[in-house]
Tab-separated table of N, CA and C in Angstrom:
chain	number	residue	atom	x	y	z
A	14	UNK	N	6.191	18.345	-4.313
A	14	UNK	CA	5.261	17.665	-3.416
A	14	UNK	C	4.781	16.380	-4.064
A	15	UNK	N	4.790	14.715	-3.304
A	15	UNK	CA	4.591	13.652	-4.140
A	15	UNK	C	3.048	14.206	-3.940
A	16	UNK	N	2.711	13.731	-4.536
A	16	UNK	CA	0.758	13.015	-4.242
A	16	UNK	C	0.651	11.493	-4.883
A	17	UNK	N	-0.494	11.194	-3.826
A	17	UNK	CA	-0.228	9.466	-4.635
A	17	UNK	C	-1.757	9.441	-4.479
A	18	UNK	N	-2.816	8.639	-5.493
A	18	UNK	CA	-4.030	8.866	-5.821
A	18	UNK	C	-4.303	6.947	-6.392
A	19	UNK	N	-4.939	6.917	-5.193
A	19	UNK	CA	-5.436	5.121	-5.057
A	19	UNK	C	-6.683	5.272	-5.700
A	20	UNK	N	-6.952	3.670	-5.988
A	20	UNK	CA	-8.560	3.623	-6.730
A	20	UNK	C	-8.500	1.932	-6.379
A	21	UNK	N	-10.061	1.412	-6.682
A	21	UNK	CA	-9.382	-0.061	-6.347
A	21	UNK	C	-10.605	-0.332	-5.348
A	22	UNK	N	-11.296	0.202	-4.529
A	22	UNK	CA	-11.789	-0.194	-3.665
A	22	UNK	C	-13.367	-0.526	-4.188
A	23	UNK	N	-13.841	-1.231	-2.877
A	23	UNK	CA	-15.254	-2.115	-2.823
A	23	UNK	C	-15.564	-2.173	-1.844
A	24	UNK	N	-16.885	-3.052	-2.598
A	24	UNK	CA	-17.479	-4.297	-1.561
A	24	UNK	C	-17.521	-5.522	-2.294
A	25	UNK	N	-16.673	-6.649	-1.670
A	25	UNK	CA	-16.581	-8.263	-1.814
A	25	UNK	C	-17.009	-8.735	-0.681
A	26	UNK	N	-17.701	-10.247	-1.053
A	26	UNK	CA	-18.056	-11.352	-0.579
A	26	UNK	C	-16.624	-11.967	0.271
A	27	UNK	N	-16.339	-12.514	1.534
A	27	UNK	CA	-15.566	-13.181	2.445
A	27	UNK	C	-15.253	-13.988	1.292
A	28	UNK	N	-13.637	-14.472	1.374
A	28	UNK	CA	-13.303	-15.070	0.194
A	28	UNK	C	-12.790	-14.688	-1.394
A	29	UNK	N	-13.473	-13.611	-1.239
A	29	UNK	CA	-13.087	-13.028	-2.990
A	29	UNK	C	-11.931	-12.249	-2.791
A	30	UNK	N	-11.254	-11.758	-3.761
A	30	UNK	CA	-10.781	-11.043	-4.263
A	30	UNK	C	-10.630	-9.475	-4.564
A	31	UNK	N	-9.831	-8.505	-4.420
A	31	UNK	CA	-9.621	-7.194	-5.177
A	31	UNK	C	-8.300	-6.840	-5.208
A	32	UNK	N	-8.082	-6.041	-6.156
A	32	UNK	CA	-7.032	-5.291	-6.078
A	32	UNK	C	-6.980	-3.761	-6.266
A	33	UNK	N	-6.114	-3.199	-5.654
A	33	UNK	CA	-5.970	-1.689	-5.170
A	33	UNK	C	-4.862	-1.418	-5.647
A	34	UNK	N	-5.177	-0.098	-6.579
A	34	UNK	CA	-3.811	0.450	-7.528
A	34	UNK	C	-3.633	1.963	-6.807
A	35	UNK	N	-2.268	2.594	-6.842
A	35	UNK	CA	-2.203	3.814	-6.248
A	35	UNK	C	-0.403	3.739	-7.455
A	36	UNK	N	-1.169	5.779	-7.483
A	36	UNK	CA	-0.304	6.009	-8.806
A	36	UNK	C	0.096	7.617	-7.950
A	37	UNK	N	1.714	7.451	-7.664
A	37	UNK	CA	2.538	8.490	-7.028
A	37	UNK	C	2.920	9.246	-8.062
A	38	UNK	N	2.999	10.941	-7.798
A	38	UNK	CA	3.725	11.865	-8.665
A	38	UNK	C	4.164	13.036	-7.685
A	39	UNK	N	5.538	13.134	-8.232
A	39	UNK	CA	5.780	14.639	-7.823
A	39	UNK	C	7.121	14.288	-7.083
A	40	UNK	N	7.980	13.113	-7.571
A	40	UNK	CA	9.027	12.781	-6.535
A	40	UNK	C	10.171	13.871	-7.191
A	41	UNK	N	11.301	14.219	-6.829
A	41	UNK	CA	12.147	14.639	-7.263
A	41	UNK	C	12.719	13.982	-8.222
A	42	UNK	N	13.803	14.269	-9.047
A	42	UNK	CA	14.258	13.443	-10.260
A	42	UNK	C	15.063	12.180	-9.984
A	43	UNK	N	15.704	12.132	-8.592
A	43	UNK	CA	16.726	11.547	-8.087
A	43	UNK	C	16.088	9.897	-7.793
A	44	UNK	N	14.713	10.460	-7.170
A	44	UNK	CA	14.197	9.501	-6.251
A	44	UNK	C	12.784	8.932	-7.350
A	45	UNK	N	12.368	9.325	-8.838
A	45	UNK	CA	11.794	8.729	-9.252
A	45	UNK	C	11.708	7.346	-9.618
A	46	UNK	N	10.703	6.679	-9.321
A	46	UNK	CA	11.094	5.427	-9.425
A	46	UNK	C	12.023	4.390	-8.400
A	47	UNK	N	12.628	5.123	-6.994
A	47	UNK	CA	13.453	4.884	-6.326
A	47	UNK	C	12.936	5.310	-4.991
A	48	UNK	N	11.662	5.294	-5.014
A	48	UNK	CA	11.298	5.217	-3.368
A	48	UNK	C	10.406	4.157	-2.762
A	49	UNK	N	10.348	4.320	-1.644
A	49	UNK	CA	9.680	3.308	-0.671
A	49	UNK	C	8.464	3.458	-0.820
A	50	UNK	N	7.400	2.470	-1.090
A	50	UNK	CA	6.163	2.386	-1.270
A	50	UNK	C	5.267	1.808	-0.884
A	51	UNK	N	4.249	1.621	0.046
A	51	UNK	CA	3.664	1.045	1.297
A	51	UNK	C	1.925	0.933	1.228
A	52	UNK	N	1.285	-0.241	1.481
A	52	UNK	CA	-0.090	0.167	1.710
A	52	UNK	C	-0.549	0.288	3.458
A	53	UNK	N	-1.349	1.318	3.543
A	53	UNK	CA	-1.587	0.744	5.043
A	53	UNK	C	-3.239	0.775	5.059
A	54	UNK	N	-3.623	0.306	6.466
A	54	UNK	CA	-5.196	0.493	6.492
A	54	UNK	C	-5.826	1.284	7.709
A	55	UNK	N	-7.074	1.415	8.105
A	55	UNK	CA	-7.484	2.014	9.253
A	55	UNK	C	-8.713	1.634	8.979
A	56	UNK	N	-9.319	0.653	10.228
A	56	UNK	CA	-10.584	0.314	10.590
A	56	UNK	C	-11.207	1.648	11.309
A	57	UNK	N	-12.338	1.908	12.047
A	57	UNK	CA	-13.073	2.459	12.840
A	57	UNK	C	-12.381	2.325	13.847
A	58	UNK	N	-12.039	3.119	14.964
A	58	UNK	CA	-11.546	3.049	15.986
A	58	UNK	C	-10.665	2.287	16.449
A	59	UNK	N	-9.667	2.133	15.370
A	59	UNK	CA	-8.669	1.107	15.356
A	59	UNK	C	-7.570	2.539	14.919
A	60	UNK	N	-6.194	1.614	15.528
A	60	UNK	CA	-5.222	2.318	14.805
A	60	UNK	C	-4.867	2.002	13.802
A	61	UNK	N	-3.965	2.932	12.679
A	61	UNK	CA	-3.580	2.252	11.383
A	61	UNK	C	-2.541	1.657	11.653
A	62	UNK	N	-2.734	0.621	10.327
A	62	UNK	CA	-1.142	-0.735	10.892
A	62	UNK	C	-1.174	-0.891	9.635
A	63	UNK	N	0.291	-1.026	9.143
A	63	UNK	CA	0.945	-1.615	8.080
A	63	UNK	C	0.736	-3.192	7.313
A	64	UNK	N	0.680	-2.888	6.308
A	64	UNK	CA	-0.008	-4.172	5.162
A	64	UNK	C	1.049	-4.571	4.771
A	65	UNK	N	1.153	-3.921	3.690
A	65	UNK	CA	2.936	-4.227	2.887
A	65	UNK	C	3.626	-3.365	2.637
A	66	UNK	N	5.073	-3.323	2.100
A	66	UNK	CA	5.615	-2.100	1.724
A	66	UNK	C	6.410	-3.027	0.500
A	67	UNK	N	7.081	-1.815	-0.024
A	67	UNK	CA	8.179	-2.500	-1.118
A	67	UNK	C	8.998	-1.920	-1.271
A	68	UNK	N	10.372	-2.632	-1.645
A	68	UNK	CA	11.540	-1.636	-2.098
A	68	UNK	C	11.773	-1.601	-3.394
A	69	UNK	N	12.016	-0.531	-3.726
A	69	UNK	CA	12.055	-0.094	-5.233
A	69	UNK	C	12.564	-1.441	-6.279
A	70	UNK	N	13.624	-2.505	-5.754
A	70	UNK	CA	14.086	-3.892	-6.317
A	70	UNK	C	12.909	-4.491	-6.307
A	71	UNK	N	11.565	-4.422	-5.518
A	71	UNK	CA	10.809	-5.224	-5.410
A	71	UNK	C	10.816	-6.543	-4.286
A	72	UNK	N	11.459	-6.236	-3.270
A	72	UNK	CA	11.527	-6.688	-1.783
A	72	UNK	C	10.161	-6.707	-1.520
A	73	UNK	N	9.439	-7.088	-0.698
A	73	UNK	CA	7.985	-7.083	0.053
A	73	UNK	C	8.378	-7.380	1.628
A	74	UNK	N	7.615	-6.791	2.182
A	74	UNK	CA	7.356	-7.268	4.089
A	74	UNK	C	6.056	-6.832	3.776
A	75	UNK	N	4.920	-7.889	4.481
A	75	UNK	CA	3.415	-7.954	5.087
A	75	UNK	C	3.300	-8.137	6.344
A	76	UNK	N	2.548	-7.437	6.569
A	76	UNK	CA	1.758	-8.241	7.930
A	76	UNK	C	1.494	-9.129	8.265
A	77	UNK	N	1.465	-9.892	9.588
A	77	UNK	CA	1.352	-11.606	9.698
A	77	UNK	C	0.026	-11.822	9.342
A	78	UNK	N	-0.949	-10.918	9.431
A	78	UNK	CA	-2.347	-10.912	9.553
A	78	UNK	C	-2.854	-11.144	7.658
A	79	UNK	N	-1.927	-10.894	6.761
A	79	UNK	CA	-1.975	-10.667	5.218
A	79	UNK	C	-1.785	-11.575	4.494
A	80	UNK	N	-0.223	-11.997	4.990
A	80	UNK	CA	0.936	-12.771	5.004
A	80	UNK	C	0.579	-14.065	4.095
A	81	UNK	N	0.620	-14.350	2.834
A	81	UNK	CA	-0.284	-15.317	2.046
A	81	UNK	C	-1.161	-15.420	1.571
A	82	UNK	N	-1.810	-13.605	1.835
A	82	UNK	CA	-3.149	-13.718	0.893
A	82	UNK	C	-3.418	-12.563	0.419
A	83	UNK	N	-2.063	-11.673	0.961
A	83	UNK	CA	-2.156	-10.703	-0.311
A	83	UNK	C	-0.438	-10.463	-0.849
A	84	UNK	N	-0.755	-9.242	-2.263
A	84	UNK	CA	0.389	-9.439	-3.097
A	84	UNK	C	0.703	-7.986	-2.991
A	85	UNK	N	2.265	-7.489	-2.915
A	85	UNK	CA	2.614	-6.113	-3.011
A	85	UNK	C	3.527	-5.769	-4.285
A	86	UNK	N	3.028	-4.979	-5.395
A	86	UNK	CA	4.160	-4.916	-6.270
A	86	UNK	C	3.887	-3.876	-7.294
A	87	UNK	N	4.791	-3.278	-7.940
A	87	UNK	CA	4.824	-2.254	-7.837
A	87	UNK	C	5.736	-2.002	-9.889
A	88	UNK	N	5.911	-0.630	-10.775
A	88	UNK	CA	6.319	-0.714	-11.350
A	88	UNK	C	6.698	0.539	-11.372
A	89	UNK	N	7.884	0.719	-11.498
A	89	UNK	CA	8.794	1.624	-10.878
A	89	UNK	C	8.981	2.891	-12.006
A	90	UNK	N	8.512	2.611	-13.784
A	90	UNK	CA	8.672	3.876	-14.399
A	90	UNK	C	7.827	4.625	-14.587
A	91	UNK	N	6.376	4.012	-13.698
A	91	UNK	CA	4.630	4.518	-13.622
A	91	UNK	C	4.971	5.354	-12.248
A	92	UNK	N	5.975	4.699	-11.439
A	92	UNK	CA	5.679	4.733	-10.289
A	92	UNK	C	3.959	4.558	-9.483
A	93	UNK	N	3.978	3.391	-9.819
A	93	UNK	CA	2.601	2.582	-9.536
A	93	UNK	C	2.864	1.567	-8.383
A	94	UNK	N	1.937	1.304	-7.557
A	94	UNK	CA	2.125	0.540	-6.988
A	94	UNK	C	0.582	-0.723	-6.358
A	95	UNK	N	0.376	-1.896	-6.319
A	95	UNK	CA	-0.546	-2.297	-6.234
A	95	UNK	C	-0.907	-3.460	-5.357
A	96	UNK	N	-2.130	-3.222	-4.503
A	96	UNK	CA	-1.918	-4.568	-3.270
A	96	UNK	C	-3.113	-5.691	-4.493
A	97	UNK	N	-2.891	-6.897	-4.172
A	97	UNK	CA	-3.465	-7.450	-4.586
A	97	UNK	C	-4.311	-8.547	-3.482
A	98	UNK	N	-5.417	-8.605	-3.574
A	98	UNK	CA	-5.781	-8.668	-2.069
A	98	UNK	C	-6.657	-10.380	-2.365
A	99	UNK	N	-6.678	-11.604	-1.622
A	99	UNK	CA	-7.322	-12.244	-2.098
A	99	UNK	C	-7.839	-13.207	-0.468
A	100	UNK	N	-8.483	-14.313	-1.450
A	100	UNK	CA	-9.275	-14.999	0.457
A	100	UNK	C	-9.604	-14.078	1.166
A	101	UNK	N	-10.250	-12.684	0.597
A	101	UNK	CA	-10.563	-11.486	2.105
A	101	UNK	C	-11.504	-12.370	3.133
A	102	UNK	N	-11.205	-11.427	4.036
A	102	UNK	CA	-11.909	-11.520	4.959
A	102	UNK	C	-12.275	-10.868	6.539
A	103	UNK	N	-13.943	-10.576	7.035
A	103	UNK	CA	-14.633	-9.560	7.128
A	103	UNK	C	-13.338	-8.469	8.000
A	104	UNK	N	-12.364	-9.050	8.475
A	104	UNK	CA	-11.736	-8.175	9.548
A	104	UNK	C	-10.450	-7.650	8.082
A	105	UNK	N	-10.736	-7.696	7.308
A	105	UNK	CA	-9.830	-6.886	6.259
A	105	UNK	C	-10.630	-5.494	5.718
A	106	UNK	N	-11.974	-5.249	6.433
A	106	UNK	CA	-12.826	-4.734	6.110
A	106	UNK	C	-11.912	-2.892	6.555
A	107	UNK	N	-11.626	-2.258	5.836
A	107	UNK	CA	-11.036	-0.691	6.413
A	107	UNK	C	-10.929	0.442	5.018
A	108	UNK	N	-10.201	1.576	5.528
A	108	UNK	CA	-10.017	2.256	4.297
A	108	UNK	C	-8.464	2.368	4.473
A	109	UNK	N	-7.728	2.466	3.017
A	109	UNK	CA	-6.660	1.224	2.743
A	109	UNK	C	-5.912	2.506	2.135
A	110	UNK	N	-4.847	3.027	2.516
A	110	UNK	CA	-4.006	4.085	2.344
A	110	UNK	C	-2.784	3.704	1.436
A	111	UNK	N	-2.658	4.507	0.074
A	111	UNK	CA	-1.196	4.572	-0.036
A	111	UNK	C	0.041	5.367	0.372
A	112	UNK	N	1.047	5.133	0.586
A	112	UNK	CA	1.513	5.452	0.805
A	112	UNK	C	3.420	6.010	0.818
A	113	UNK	N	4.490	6.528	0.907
A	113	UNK	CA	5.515	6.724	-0.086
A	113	UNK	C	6.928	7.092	0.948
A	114	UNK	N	8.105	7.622	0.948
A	114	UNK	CA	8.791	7.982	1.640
A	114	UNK	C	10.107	8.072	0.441
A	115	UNK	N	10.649	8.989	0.479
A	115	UNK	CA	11.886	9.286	-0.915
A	115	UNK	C	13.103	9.306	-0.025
A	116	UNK	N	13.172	7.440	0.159
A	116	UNK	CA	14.252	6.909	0.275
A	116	UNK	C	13.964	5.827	0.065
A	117	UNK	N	15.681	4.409	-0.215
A	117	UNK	CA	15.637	3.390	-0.623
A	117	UNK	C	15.906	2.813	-0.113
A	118	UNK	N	16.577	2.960	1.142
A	118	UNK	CA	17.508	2.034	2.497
A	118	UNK	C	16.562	1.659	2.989
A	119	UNK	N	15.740	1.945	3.154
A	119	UNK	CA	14.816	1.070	4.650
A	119	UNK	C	13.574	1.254	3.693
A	120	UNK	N	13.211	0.117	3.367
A	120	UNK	CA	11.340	0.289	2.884
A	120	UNK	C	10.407	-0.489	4.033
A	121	UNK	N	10.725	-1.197	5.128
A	121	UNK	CA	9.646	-1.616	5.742
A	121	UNK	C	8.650	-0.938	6.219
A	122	UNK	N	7.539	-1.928	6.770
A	122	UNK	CA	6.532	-1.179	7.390
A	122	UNK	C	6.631	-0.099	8.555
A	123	UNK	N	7.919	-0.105	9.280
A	123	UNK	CA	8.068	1.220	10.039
A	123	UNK	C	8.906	2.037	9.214
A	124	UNK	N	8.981	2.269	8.380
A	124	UNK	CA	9.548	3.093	7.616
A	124	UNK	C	9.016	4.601	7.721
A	125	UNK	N	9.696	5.984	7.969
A	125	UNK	CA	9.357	7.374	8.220
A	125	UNK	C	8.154	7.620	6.894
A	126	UNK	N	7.123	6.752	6.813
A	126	UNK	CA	6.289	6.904	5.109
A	126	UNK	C	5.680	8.475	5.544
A	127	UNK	N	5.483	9.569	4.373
A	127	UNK	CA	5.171	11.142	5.160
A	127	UNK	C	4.514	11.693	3.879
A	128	UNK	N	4.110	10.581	3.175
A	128	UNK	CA	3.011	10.820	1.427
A	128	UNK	C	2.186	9.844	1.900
A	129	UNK	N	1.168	10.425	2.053
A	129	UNK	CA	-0.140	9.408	1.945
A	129	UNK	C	-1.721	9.848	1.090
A	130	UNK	N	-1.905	8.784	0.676
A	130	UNK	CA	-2.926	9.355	-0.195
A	130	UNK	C	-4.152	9.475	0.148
A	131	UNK	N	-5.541	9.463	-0.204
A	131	UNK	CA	-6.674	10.187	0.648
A	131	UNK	C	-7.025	8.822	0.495
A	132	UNK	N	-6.859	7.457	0.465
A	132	UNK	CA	-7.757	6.351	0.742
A	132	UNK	C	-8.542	5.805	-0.392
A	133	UNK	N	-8.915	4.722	0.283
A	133	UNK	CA	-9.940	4.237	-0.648
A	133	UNK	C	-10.590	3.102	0.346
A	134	UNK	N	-12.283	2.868	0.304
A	134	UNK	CA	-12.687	2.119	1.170
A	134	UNK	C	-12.725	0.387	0.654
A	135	UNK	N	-12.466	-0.350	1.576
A	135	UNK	CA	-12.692	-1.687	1.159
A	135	UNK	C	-13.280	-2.538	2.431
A	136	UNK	N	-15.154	-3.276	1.590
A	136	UNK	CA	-15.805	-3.836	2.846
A	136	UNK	C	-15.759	-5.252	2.472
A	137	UNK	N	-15.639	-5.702	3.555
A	137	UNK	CA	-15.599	-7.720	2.960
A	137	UNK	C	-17.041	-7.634	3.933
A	138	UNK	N	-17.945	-8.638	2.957
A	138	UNK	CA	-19.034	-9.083	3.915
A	138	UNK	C	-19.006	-10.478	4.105
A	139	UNK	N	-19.727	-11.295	5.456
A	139	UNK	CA	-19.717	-12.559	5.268
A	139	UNK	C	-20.415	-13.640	5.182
């Protein structure tokens, strides 16, 4: 069973900065280090939508909404993975999921991801 266990979260000022680390275990031997790795978020009464993902080479896809102001990347013998979040702002305000899938063909944001970790909150004020 993976489990993946994020940390990372706040409260920042509109404009600043954070970054969010999430540390996966429990992949099979095959797929250590060799799976798909994803952040997502969920506002209040919003649905969750995809941030970034990565492929184990270190590929990235973001969201258009992200797209230049945050960073996805990842180190594959920790199996770590980390958004780096910057210029926030208040509508980035959610709790920010990691997330995993033990395969390497497809890492995008619709990717079957079916490891997710219990969150972590992040508030931008403005």
């Amino acid at each position: 069973q993976v489990r993946l266990v994020e940390s990372g979260g706040g409260s920042v000022q509109a404009g600043e900065s954070l970054r969010l680390s999430c540390v996966a275990s429990g992949y099979s031997r095959k797929r250590n280090g060799r799976a798909c790795m994803a952040w997502f978020r969920q506002s209040p009464g919003k649905e969750r939508e995809g941030v970034a993902s990565i492929y184990p080479g270190g590929v990235a896809s973001y969201a258009a909404s992200v797209k230049g102001r945050f960073t996805i990347s990842r180190e594959n013998t920790n199996n770590t993975v980390w958004l780096q979040m910057t210029r926030m702002r208040p509508e980035d305000t959610a709790m920010y999921y990691c997330a995993t899938v033990e395969r390497e063909d497809y890492c995008g944001l619709q990717s079957d991801y079916n490891y997710w970790g219990q969150g972590t909150q992040v508030t931008v004020s403005s």
